[in-house]
């Protein structure tokens, strides 16, 4: 099966640095993918994780150290899940780990 061009473009975007702008763009892309795919759950989860991170960063200047704490490991998690989708492998555990990481990072951020 040939590579999906939207997934390939998404992987390209996930190879760059994470920023608020990137999180907002990923939120929109994951939302769009969730709406036009048979397998909506992974993209719905990814969209909500990005949205939670972006919401935590909006409206205030964030110290770079705090940004790193909040987003630590998230980009790798996004990438692992999208690669798993592309390779048609089971990603339920990856999704679970990403959500756990989100809550851990949000806990660090709020401390």
Coordinates of C-alpha atoms in Angstrom, one line a residue:
X1 CA 0.0 0.0 0.0
X2 CA 1.5 3.4 -1.0
X3 CA 2.2 6.0 1.7
X4 CA -0.6 8.4 2.4
X5 CA 0.7 11.9 1.4
X6 CA -1.1 13.6 4.3
X7 CA 0.6 11.2 6.8
X8 CA 3.9 11.8 5.1
X9 CA 3.4 15.6 5.4
X10 CA 2.5 15.2 9.0
X11 CA 5.6 13.3 9.7
X12 CA 7.6 16.1 8.1
X13 CA 5.9 18.6 10.3
X14 CA 6.7 16.4 13.4
X15 CA 10.4 16.4 12.5
X16 CA 10.8 20.1 13.4
X17 CA 10.8 21.8 16.7
X18 CA 7.7 22.1 18.9
X19 CA 6.2 25.5 19.4
X20 CA 2.8 27.0 20.2
X21 CA 2.2 27.6 16.5
X22 CA 3.1 24.0 15.7
X23 CA 0.8 22.7 18.4
X24 CA -2.1 24.8 17.0
X25 CA -1.3 23.7 13.4
X26 CA -1.2 20.0 14.6
X27 CA -4.5 20.4 16.4
X28 CA -6.1 21.5 13.2
X29 CA -4.5 18.8 11.1
X30 CA -5.3 16.0 13.6
X31 CA -8.9 17.3 13.8
X32 CA -9.2 17.2 10.0
X33 CA -7.8 13.7 9.8
X34 CA -10.1 12.5 12.6
X35 CA -13.1 13.7 10.5
X36 CA -12.2 12.1 7.2
X37 CA -10.7 8.7 8.2
X38 CA -12.4 5.4 9.1
X39 CA -10.0 5.1 12.1
X40 CA -10.8 8.3 14.0
X41 CA -9.7 7.5 17.5
X42 CA -6.0 8.0 17.1
X43 CA -6.4 11.4 15.4
X44 CA -9.1 12.4 17.9
X45 CA -6.7 11.6 20.8
X46 CA -3.8 13.4 19.2
X47 CA -6.0 16.5 18.4
X48 CA -7.1 16.7 22.0
X49 CA -3.6 16.2 23.4
X50 CA -2.3 19.1 21.2
X51 CA -5.3 21.2 22.1
X52 CA -4.6 20.7 25.9
X53 CA -1.0 21.6 25.5
X54 CA -1.8 24.7 23.4
X55 CA -4.4 25.8 25.9
X56 CA -1.9 25.5 28.7
X57 CA 0.5 27.8 26.8
X58 CA -1.9 30.4 25.5
X59 CA -2.3 33.9 26.9
X60 CA 0.9 34.1 28.9
X61 CA 4.6 34.3 28.3
X62 CA 6.1 30.9 29.1
X63 CA 9.6 30.5 30.4
X64 CA 11.6 28.2 28.1
X65 CA 12.2 25.8 31.0
X66 CA 8.5 25.5 31.7
X67 CA 7.8 25.0 28.0
X68 CA 10.3 22.1 27.9
X69 CA 8.7 20.6 31.1
X70 CA 5.2 20.9 29.5
X71 CA 6.2 19.5 26.1
X72 CA 8.9 16.9 27.2
X73 CA 8.5 13.7 25.2
X74 CA 5.3 14.8 23.5
X75 CA 6.8 15.3 20.0
X76 CA 8.4 11.8 20.1
X77 CA 5.0 10.4 21.2
X78 CA 3.2 12.1 18.4
X79 CA 5.8 10.8 15.9
X80 CA 5.6 7.3 17.2
X81 CA 1.9 7.2 16.9
X82 CA 1.8 8.6 13.4
X83 CA 4.5 6.2 12.3
X84 CA 2.5 3.4 13.8
X85 CA -0.6 4.5 11.9
X86 CA 1.5 4.7 8.7
X87 CA 2.8 1.1 9.4
X88 CA -0.7 -0.2 10.3
X89 CA 0.5 -1.4 13.7
X90 CA -1.4 -1.5 17.0
X91 CA -1.0 1.9 18.7
X92 CA -3.4 1.7 21.6
X93 CA -0.6 1.4 24.1
X94 CA 1.2 4.4 22.5
X95 CA -1.9 6.5 22.8
X96 CA -2.3 5.5 26.4
X97 CA 1.3 6.4 27.1
X98 CA 0.9 9.8 25.4
X99 CA -2.1 10.7 27.5
X100 CA -0.3 9.7 30.7
X101 CA 2.7 11.8 29.6
X102 CA 0.4 14.7 29.0
X103 CA -1.1 14.5 32.5
X104 CA 2.4 14.1 34.0
X105 CA 3.6 17.2 32.1
X106 CA 0.6 19.2 33.0
X107 CA 1.1 18.3 36.7
X108 CA 4.7 19.5 36.4
X109 CA 3.6 22.7 34.7
X110 CA 1.0 23.5 37.4
X111 CA 3.4 22.8 40.3

